[in-house]
Each structure stands twice: as C-alpha cells, then as structure tokens.
Short mmCIF file of N, CA, C and O in Angstrom, two decimals:
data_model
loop_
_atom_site.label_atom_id
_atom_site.label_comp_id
_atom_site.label_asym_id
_atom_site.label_seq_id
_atom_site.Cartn_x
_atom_site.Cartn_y
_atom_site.Cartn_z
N UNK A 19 1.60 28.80 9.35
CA UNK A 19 1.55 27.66 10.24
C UNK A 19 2.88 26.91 10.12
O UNK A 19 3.38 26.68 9.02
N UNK A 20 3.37 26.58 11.13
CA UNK A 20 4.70 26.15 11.00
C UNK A 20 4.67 24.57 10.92
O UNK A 20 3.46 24.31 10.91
N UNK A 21 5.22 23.63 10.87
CA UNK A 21 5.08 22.41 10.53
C UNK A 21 4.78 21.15 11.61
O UNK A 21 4.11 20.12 11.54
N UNK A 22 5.74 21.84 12.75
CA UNK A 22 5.65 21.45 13.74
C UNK A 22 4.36 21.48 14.56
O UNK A 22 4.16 20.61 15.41
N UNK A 23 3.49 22.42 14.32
CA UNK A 23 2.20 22.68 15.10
C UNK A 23 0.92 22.01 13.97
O UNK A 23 -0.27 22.20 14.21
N UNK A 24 1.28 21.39 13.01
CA UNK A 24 0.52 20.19 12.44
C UNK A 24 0.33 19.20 13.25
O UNK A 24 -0.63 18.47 13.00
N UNK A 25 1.11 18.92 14.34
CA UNK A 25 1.23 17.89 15.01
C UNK A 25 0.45 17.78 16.00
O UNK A 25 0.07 16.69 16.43
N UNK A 26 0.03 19.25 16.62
CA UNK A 26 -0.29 19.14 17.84
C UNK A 26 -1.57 19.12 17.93
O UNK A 26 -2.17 19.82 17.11
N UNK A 27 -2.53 18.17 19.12
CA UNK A 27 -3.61 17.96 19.06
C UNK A 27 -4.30 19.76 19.69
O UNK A 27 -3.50 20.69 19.73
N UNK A 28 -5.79 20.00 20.12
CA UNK A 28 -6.28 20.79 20.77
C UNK A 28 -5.93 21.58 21.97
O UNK A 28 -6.22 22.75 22.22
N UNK A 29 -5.10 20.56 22.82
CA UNK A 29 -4.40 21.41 24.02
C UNK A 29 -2.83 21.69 23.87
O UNK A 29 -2.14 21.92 24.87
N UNK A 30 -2.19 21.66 22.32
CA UNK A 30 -1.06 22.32 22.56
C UNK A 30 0.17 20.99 22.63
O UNK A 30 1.37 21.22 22.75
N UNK A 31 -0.41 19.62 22.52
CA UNK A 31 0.13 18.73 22.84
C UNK A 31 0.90 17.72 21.58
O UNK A 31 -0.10 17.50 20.90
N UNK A 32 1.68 17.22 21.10
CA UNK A 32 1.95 16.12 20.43
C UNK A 32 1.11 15.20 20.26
O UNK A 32 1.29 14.20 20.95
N UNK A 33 0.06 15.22 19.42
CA UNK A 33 -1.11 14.18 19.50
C UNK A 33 -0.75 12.65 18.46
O UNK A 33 -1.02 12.55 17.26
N UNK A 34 -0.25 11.87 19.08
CA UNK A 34 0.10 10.48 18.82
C UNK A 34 -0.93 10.23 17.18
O UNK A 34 -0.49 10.03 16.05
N UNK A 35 -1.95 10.30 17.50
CA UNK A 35 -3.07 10.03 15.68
C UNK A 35 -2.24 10.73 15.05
O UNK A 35 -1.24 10.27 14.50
N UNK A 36 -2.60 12.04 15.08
CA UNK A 36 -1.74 12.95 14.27
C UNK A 36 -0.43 12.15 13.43
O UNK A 36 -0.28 11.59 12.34
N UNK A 37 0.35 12.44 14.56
CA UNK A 37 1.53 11.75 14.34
C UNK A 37 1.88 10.64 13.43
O UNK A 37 2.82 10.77 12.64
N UNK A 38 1.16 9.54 13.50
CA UNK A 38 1.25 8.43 13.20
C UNK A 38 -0.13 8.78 12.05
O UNK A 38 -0.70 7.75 11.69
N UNK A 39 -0.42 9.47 11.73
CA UNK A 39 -1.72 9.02 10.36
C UNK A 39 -0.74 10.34 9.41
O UNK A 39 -0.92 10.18 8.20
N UNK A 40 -0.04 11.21 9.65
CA UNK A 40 0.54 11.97 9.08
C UNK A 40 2.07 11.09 8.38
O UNK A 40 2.22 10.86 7.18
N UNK A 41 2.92 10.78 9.32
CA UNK A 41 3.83 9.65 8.99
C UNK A 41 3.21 8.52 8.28
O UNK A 41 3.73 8.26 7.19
N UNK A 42 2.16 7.78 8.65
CA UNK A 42 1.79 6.84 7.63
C UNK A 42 1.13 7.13 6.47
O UNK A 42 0.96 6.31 5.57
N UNK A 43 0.71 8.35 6.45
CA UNK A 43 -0.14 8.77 4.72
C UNK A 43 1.69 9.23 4.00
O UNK A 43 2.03 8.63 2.98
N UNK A 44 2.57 10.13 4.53
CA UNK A 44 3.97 9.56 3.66
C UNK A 44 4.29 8.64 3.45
O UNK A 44 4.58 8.52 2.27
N UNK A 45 4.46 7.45 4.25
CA UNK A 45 4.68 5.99 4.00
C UNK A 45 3.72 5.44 2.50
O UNK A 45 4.24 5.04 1.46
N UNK A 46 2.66 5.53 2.68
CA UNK A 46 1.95 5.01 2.01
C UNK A 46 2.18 6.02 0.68
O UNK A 46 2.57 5.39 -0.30
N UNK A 47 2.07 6.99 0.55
CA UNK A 47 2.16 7.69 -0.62
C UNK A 47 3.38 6.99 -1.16
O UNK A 47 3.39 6.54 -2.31
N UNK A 48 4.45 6.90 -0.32
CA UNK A 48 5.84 6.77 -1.14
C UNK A 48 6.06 5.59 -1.71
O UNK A 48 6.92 5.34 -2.56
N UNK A 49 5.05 4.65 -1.10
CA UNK A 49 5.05 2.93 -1.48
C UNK A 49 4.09 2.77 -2.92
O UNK A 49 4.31 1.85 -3.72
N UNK A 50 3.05 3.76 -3.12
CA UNK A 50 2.63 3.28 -4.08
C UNK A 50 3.18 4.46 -5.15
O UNK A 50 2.82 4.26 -6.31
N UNK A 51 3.93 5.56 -4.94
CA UNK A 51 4.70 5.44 -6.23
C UNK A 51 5.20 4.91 -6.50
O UNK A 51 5.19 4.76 -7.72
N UNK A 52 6.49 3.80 -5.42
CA UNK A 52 7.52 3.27 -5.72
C UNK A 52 7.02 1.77 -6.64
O UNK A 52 7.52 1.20 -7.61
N UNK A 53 5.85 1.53 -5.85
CA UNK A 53 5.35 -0.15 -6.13
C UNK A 53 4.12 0.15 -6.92
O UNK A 53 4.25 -0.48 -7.97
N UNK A 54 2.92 0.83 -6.93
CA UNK A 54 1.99 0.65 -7.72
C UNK A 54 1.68 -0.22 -8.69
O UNK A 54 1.86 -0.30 -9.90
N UNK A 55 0.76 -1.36 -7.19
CA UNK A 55 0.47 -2.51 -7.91
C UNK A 55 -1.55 -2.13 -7.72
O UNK A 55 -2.06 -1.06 -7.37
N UNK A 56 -2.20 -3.31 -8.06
CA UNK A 56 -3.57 -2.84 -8.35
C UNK A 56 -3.90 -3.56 -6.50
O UNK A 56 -4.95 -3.30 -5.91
N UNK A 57 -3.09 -4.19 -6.06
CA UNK A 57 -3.27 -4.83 -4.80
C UNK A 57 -2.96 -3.72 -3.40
O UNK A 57 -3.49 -3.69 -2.29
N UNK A 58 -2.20 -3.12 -3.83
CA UNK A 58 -1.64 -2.23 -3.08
C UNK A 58 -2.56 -0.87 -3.04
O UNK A 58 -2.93 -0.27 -2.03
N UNK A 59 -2.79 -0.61 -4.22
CA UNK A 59 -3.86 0.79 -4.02
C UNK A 59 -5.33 0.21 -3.93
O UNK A 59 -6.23 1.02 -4.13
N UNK A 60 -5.69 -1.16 -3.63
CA UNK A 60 -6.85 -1.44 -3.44
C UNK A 60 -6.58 -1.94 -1.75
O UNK A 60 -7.62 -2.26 -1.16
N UNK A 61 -5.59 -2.01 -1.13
CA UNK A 61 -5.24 -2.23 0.57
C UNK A 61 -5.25 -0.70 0.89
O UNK A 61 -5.88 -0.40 1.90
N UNK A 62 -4.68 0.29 0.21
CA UNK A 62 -4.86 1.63 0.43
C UNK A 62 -6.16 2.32 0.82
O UNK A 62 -6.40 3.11 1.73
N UNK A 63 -6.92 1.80 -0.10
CA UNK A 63 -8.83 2.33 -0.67
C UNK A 63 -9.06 1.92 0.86
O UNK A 63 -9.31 2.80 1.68
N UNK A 64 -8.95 0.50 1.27
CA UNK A 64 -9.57 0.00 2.37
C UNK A 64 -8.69 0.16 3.92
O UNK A 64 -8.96 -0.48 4.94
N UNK A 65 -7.90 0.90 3.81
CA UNK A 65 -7.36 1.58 5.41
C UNK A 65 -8.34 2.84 5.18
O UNK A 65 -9.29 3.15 5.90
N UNK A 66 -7.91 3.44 4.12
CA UNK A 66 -8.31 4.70 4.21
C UNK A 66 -9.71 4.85 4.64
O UNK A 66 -10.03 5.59 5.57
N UNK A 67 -10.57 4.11 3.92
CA UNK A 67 -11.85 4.02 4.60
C UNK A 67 -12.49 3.55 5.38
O UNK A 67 -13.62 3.84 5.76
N UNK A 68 -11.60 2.55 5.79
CA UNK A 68 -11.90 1.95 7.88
C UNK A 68 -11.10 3.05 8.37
O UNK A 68 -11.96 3.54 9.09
N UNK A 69 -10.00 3.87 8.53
CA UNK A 69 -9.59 4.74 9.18
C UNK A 69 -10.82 5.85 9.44
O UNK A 69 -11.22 6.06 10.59
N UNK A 70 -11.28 6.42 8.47
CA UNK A 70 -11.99 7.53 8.10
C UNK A 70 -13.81 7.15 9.29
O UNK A 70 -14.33 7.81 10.18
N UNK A 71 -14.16 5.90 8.70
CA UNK A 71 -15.09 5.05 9.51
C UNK A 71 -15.17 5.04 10.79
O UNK A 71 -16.16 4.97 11.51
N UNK A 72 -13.86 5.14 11.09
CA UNK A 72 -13.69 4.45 12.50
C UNK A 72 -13.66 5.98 13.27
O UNK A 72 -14.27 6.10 14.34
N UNK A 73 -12.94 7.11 12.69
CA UNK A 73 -12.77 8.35 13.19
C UNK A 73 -14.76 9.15 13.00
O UNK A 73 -15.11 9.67 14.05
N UNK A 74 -15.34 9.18 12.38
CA UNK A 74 -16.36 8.85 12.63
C UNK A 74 -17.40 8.02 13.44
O UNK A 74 -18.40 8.58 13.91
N UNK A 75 -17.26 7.21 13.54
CA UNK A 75 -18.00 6.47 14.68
C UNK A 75 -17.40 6.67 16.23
O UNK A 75 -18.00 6.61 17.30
N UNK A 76 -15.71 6.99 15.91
CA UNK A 76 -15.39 7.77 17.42
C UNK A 76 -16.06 9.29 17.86
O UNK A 76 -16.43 9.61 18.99
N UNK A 77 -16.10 10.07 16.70
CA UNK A 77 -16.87 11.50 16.45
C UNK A 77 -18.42 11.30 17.17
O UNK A 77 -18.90 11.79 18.19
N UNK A 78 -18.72 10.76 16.59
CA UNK A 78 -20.69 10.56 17.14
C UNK A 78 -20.74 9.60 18.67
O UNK A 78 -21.66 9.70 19.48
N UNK A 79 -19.58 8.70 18.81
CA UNK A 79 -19.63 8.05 20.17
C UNK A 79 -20.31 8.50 21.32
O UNK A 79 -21.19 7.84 21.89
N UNK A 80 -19.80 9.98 21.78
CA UNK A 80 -19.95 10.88 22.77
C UNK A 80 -19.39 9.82 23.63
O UNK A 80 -19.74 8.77 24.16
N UNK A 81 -18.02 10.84 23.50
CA UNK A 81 -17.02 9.52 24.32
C UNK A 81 -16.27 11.26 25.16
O UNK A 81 -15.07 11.53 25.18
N UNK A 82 -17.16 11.95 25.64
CA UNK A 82 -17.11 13.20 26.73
C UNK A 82 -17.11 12.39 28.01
O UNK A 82 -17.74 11.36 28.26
N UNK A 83 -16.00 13.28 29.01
CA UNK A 83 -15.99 13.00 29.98
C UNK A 83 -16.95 13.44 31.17
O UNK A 83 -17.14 14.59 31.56
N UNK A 84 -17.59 12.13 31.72
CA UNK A 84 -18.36 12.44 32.54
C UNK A 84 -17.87 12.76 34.06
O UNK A 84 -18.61 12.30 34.93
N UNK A 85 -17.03 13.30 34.40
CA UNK A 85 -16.52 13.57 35.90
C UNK A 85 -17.29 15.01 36.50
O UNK A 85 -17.09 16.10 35.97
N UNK A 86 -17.88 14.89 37.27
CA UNK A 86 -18.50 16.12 37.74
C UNK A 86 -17.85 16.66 39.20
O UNK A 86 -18.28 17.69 39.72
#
C-alpha cells in the first residue's frame, strides 16, 4: 500500500477526515513527546474519545442518500 492511497476515501478520492485526523494524530503524537504534561494527555484521552463517539454516532445515523 503506498502512502498516498492512505488518504483516499472509498471512491478513489482525497478524503478531507482522513487527511486531517491522520495529520492531526502526528501533531498530537509529536506534542506530547515534546511536552508531556498530565493536562495534555488528559485533552488527548478526551478528543480521542469525542472523535471516536462522534464517528460512531455518524456510523449508526443512516445518513444514506435518499434520491430515487
């Protein structure tokens, strides 16, 4: 798998989440080696698990398009 096609959503496309939750889990990794404070990996705990939450409750939504 080449690195570049990490990126891409289901149709082949540059999928923006992707993008931006891939770039921000480096961000974040690199901040709490650099800083590892008990504040910082406890703001971490709580994206990670409203992110995760939220991609879930979009999952079960049934947010399918209805165009017939």
């Amino acid at each position: 798998m080449k690195l570049s096609e990490a990126f891409k959503g289901e149709k082949g496309e540059v999928s923006s989440k992707r993008l931006i939750g891939i770039l921000g889990g480096l961000a974040l990794i690199g901040s709490m080696i650099y800083y590892n404070t008990d504040k910082l990996v406890e703001a971490v705990e709580w994206v990670s698990i409203l992110a995760l939450g939220f991609l879930a409750a979009e999952k079960f939504n049934g947010s399918k398009s209805t165009n017939k």
